[in-house]
Amino acid sequence: MSRVLIIESSARQQDSFSRQLTRQFISQWQAAHPADLITVRDVARNPVPHLDANLLGGWMKPEAQRSEAEQASLQRSNELTDELLAADVLVMAAPMYNFAIPSTLKAWLDHVLRAGVTFKYTDTGPQGLLTGKKAYVLTARGGLYAGSTTDHQEPYLRQVMAFIGIHDVTFIHAEGMNLGGDFQEKGLNQARSRISEIA
């Protein structure tokens, strides 16, 4: 049995293309791996607070010196990090907002990229600690960005995943969602086909 952690981040609900891809992924993954345990964390419906002084204090201060707010922030970060540590497969659903990822997804990443927990500093530089995991990133984009200099999603997410030791990352892009004509249908069909291949 494997554990699959899915992070939803689209601000839209019913009309979200990335959520459509997630639903397909879950359905096909469950059909192929019925014994796997799937956990869905929706950081749009239940946002994670952005990185602040309380979270930094929770990480850096000894327990006896933490305020109640700092302790609460640390506990929240521990919960999110424990979910990631327990997962064998990570799935991030990320619409493109202003050429990058939603701020809610960035806030989640800020909670789980933790020195001494998901990565460590060594004499030769940082080393990721989450080896052996697989990640899938399902994106939905209004235009056509894959492989261009205006795509700040894939390079960033590849970098942060590698930083914590996840190097096996597959991106599935649904592009052209706002272009009209045949672009939307083609983009969705290509993404759905890729999900069917891997799930």
mmCIF file of C-alpha atoms in Angstrom:
data_model
loop_
_atom_site.group_PDB
_atom_site.id
_atom_site.type_symbol
_atom_site.label_atom_id
_atom_site.label_comp_id
_atom_site.label_asym_id
_atom_site.label_seq_id
_atom_site.Cartn_x
_atom_site.Cartn_y
_atom_site.Cartn_z
ATOM 1 C CA MET A 1 0.000 0.000 0.000
ATOM 2 C CA SER A 2 1.210 3.486 -0.889
ATOM 3 C CA ARG A 3 0.148 6.839 0.507
ATOM 4 C CA VAL A 4 -0.804 9.563 -1.952
ATOM 5 C CA LEU A 5 -0.969 13.208 -0.849
ATOM 6 C CA ILE A 6 -2.881 15.566 -3.131
ATOM 7 C CA ILE A 7 -2.601 19.341 -2.749
ATOM 8 C CA GLU A 8 -5.419 21.342 -4.343
ATOM 9 C CA SER A 9 -4.817 25.080 -4.805
ATOM 10 C CA SER A 10 -7.302 26.462 -7.334
ATOM 11 C CA ALA A 11 -9.350 29.392 -6.048
ATOM 12 C CA ARG A 12 -12.161 28.224 -8.321
ATOM 13 C CA GLN A 13 -14.311 25.255 -7.436
ATOM 14 C CA GLN A 14 -16.863 23.973 -9.977
ATOM 15 C CA ASP A 15 -15.267 25.641 -13.008
ATOM 16 C CA SER A 16 -11.663 24.770 -12.149
ATOM 17 C CA PHE A 17 -9.733 22.938 -14.849
ATOM 18 C CA SER A 18 -7.017 21.793 -12.432
ATOM 19 C CA ARG A 19 -9.693 20.301 -10.158
ATOM 20 C CA GLN A 20 -11.090 18.409 -13.150
ATOM 21 C CA LEU A 21 -7.652 16.899 -13.676
ATOM 22 C CA THR A 22 -7.368 16.014 -9.994
ATOM 23 C CA ARG A 23 -10.719 14.241 -10.001
ATOM 24 C CA GLN A 24 -9.657 12.176 -12.998
ATOM 25 C CA PHE A 25 -6.289 11.389 -11.389
ATOM 26 C CA ILE A 26 -7.941 10.202 -8.161
ATOM 27 C CA SER A 27 -10.524 8.096 -9.988
ATOM 28 C CA GLN A 28 -8.008 6.349 -12.207
ATOM 29 C CA TRP A 29 -5.397 5.981 -9.468
ATOM 30 C CA GLN A 30 -7.935 4.348 -7.142
ATOM 31 C CA ALA A 31 -9.016 1.981 -9.906
ATOM 32 C CA ALA A 32 -5.412 0.936 -10.542
ATOM 33 C CA HIS A 33 -4.268 0.992 -6.887
ATOM 34 C CA PRO A 34 -7.346 0.185 -4.760
ATOM 35 C CA ALA A 35 -5.324 -0.431 -1.606
ATOM 36 C CA ASP A 36 -3.609 2.976 -1.655
ATOM 37 C CA LEU A 37 -4.548 5.641 0.867
ATOM 38 C CA ILE A 38 -5.315 9.037 -0.697
ATOM 39 C CA THR A 39 -5.287 12.234 1.374
ATOM 40 C CA VAL A 40 -6.509 15.510 -0.153
ATOM 41 C CA ARG A 41 -5.468 18.822 1.357
ATOM 42 C CA ASP A 42 -7.215 21.811 -0.210
ATOM 43 C CA VAL A 43 -5.181 24.929 0.543
ATOM 44 C CA ALA A 44 -7.692 27.118 -1.319
ATOM 45 C CA ARG A 45 -10.702 26.097 0.773
ATOM 46 C CA ASN A 46 -8.612 25.899 3.944
ATOM 47 C CA PRO A 47 -5.701 28.297 3.398
ATOM 48 C CA VAL A 48 -2.430 27.882 5.210
ATOM 49 C CA PRO A 49 -1.207 31.166 6.751
ATOM 50 C CA HIS A 50 1.669 32.798 4.970
ATOM 51 C CA LEU A 51 5.130 32.650 6.480
ATOM 52 C CA ASP A 52 5.288 35.075 9.404
ATOM 53 C CA ALA A 53 7.160 35.828 12.618
ATOM 54 C CA ASN A 54 5.109 33.306 14.593
ATOM 55 C CA LEU A 55 6.103 30.446 12.323
ATOM 56 C CA LEU A 56 9.747 31.507 12.340
ATOM 57 C CA GLY A 57 9.643 31.718 16.119
ATOM 58 C CA GLY A 58 8.057 28.285 16.346
ATOM 59 C CA TRP A 59 10.845 26.816 14.257
ATOM 60 C CA MET A 60 13.763 28.604 15.862
ATOM 61 C CA LYS A 61 12.987 29.087 19.552
ATOM 62 C CA PRO A 62 13.318 26.458 22.278
ATOM 63 C CA GLU A 63 9.939 25.158 23.435
ATOM 64 C CA ALA A 64 10.078 27.001 26.738
ATOM 65 C CA GLN A 65 10.537 30.341 24.954
ATOM 66 C CA ARG A 66 7.709 29.999 22.427
ATOM 67 C CA SER A 67 4.550 32.048 22.726
ATOM 68 C CA GLU A 68 1.164 30.373 22.304
ATOM 69 C CA ALA A 69 0.930 31.752 18.772
ATOM 70 C CA GLU A 70 4.399 30.442 17.920
ATOM 71 C CA GLN A 71 3.568 27.016 19.327
ATOM 72 C CA ALA A 72 0.311 26.897 17.329
ATOM 73 C CA SER A 73 2.173 27.851 14.151
ATOM 74 C CA LEU A 74 4.736 25.122 14.769
ATOM 75 C CA GLN A 75 2.032 22.523 15.339
ATOM 76 C CA ARG A 76 0.372 23.474 12.045
ATOM 77 C CA SER A 77 3.692 23.217 10.217
ATOM 78 C CA ASN A 78 4.364 19.845 11.847
ATOM 79 C CA GLU A 79 0.979 18.535 10.690
ATOM 80 C CA LEU A 80 1.617 19.600 7.100
ATOM 81 C CA THR A 81 5.169 18.293 7.122
ATOM 82 C CA ASP A 82 4.152 14.960 8.664
ATOM 83 C CA GLU A 83 1.622 14.485 5.836
ATOM 84 C CA LEU A 84 4.357 15.043 3.277
ATOM 85 C CA LEU A 85 6.858 12.813 5.070
ATOM 86 C CA ALA A 86 4.313 9.982 5.189
ATOM 87 C CA ALA A 87 3.438 10.231 1.484
ATOM 88 C CA ASP A 88 4.990 8.006 -1.146
ATOM 89 C CA VAL A 89 3.408 10.024 -3.961
ATOM 90 C CA LEU A 90 2.799 13.779 -4.011
ATOM 91 C CA VAL A 91 0.308 15.344 -6.429
ATOM 92 C CA MET A 92 0.137 19.143 -6.707
ATOM 93 C CA ALA A 93 -2.726 20.678 -8.695
ATOM 94 C CA ALA A 94 -1.683 24.179 -9.681
ATOM 95 C CA PRO A 95 -3.490 26.625 -11.942
ATOM 96 C CA MET A 96 -1.225 29.296 -13.378
ATOM 97 C CA TYR A 97 -1.863 32.684 -11.808
ATOM 98 C CA ASN A 98 0.176 35.554 -13.230
ATOM 99 C CA PHE A 99 2.774 33.185 -14.732
ATOM 100 C CA ALA A 100 3.364 31.310 -11.458
ATOM 101 C CA ILE A 101 1.683 29.197 -8.775
ATOM 102 C CA PRO A 102 -1.146 30.317 -6.461
ATOM 103 C CA SER A 103 0.023 32.044 -3.291
ATOM 104 C CA THR A 104 -1.843 29.388 -1.293
ATOM 105 C CA LEU A 105 0.424 26.689 -2.736
ATOM 106 C CA LYS A 106 3.487 28.829 -2.038
ATOM 107 C CA ALA A 107 2.340 29.183 1.583
ATOM 108 C CA TRP A 108 2.076 25.388 1.879
ATOM 109 C CA LEU A 109 5.567 25.002 0.471
ATOM 110 C CA ASP A 110 6.877 27.558 2.972
ATOM 111 C CA HIS A 111 5.553 25.355 5.777
ATOM 112 C CA VAL A 112 7.103 22.105 4.542
ATOM 113 C CA LEU A 113 10.504 23.239 3.259
ATOM 114 C CA ARG A 114 12.153 22.937 6.648
ATOM 115 C CA ALA A 115 15.827 22.750 7.517
ATOM 116 C CA GLY A 116 16.592 19.592 9.444
ATOM 117 C CA VAL A 117 13.276 17.989 8.471
ATOM 118 C CA THR A 118 12.850 17.943 4.690
ATOM 119 C CA PHE A 119 16.349 19.170 3.829
ATOM 120 C CA LYS A 120 19.619 19.817 5.599
ATOM 121 C CA TYR A 121 22.664 21.981 5.059
ATOM 122 C CA THR A 122 25.978 20.192 4.580
ATOM 123 C CA ASP A 123 29.565 21.206 3.845
ATOM 124 C CA THR A 124 28.837 20.720 0.156
ATOM 125 C CA GLY A 125 25.506 22.557 0.158
ATOM 126 C CA PRO A 126 21.863 21.709 0.873
ATOM 127 C CA GLN A 127 20.733 18.094 0.703
ATOM 128 C CA GLY A 128 17.136 16.944 0.279
ATOM 129 C CA LEU A 129 15.868 14.387 2.775
ATOM 130 C CA LEU A 130 12.721 13.160 0.986
ATOM 131 C CA THR A 131 14.369 10.654 -1.320
ATOM 132 C CA GLY A 132 12.406 7.867 -2.971
ATOM 133 C CA LYS A 133 9.201 9.833 -3.475
ATOM 134 C CA LYS A 134 7.376 10.472 -6.748
ATOM 135 C CA ALA A 135 5.630 13.753 -7.603
ATOM 136 C CA TYR A 136 3.067 14.721 -10.216
ATOM 137 C CA VAL A 137 2.131 18.314 -10.991
ATOM 138 C CA LEU A 138 -1.188 18.966 -12.745
ATOM 139 C CA THR A 139 -1.344 22.484 -14.163
ATOM 140 C CA ALA A 140 -4.035 24.476 -15.934
ATOM 141 C CA ARG A 141 -2.983 27.525 -17.960
ATOM 142 C CA GLY A 142 -4.940 30.133 -19.851
ATOM 143 C CA GLY A 143 -2.304 30.430 -22.596
ATOM 144 C CA LEU A 144 0.558 28.404 -24.041
ATOM 145 C CA TYR A 145 3.599 28.565 -21.772
ATOM 146 C CA ALA A 146 5.351 25.181 -21.694
ATOM 147 C CA GLY A 147 9.036 25.547 -22.499
ATOM 148 C CA SER A 148 8.911 29.346 -22.681
ATOM 149 C CA THR A 149 10.613 31.968 -20.530
ATOM 150 C CA THR A 150 7.215 33.046 -19.200
ATOM 151 C CA ASP A 151 6.648 29.685 -17.499
ATOM 152 C CA HIS A 152 7.628 30.274 -13.873
ATOM 153 C CA GLN A 153 5.656 27.288 -12.571
ATOM 154 C CA GLU A 154 7.591 24.291 -13.789
ATOM 155 C CA PRO A 155 11.142 25.589 -13.192
ATOM 156 C CA TYR A 156 10.251 26.786 -9.686
ATOM 157 C CA LEU A 157 8.448 23.611 -8.640
ATOM 158 C CA ARG A 158 11.197 21.414 -10.082
ATOM 159 C CA GLN A 159 13.732 23.388 -8.068
ATOM 160 C CA VAL A 160 11.882 23.213 -4.752
ATOM 161 C CA MET A 161 11.112 19.516 -5.211
ATOM 162 C CA ALA A 162 14.764 18.758 -5.945
ATOM 163 C CA PHE A 163 15.752 20.892 -2.954
ATOM 164 C CA ILE A 164 13.906 18.505 -0.623
ATOM 165 C CA GLY A 165 15.077 15.405 -2.468
ATOM 166 C CA ILE A 166 12.179 14.701 -4.865
ATOM 167 C CA HIS A 167 13.737 14.363 -8.314
ATOM 168 C CA ASP A 168 11.159 12.110 -9.967
ATOM 169 C CA VAL A 169 8.654 14.795 -10.992
ATOM 170 C CA THR A 170 6.175 14.553 -13.879
ATOM 171 C CA PHE A 171 4.359 17.643 -15.147
ATOM 172 C CA ILE A 172 1.027 17.410 -16.922
ATOM 173 C CA HIS A 173 -0.022 20.726 -18.459
ATOM 174 C CA ALA A 174 -3.515 21.633 -19.648
ATOM 175 C CA GLU A 175 -2.703 24.660 -21.768
ATOM 176 C CA GLY A 176 -4.796 27.119 -23.762
ATOM 177 C CA MET A 177 -7.764 27.080 -21.391
ATOM 178 C CA ASN A 178 -8.653 30.727 -22.155
ATOM 179 C CA LEU A 179 -7.747 30.862 -25.848
ATOM 180 C CA GLY A 180 -11.080 29.753 -27.261
ATOM 181 C CA GLY A 181 -11.597 27.701 -30.379
ATOM 182 C CA ASP A 182 -10.089 24.242 -30.255
ATOM 183 C CA PHE A 183 -7.277 25.182 -27.869
ATOM 184 C CA GLN A 184 -9.193 24.369 -24.672
ATOM 185 C CA GLU A 185 -10.458 21.002 -25.878
ATOM 186 C CA LYS A 186 -7.039 20.046 -27.236
ATOM 187 C CA GLY A 187 -5.257 21.108 -24.053
ATOM 188 C CA LEU A 188 -7.649 19.216 -21.790
ATOM 189 C CA ASN A 189 -7.579 16.100 -23.955
ATOM 190 C CA GLN A 190 -3.785 16.036 -23.964
ATOM 191 C CA ALA A 191 -3.656 16.384 -20.186
ATOM 192 C CA ARG A 192 -6.334 13.737 -19.651
ATOM 193 C CA SER A 193 -4.516 11.355 -21.959
ATOM 194 C CA ARG A 194 -1.285 11.805 -19.989
ATOM 195 C CA ILE A 195 -3.092 11.151 -16.718
ATOM 196 C CA SER A 196 -4.567 7.956 -18.148
ATOM 197 C CA GLU A 197 -1.081 6.822 -19.150
ATOM 198 C CA ILE A 198 0.456 7.299 -15.705
ATOM 199 C CA ALA A 199 -2.396 6.629 -13.273
#
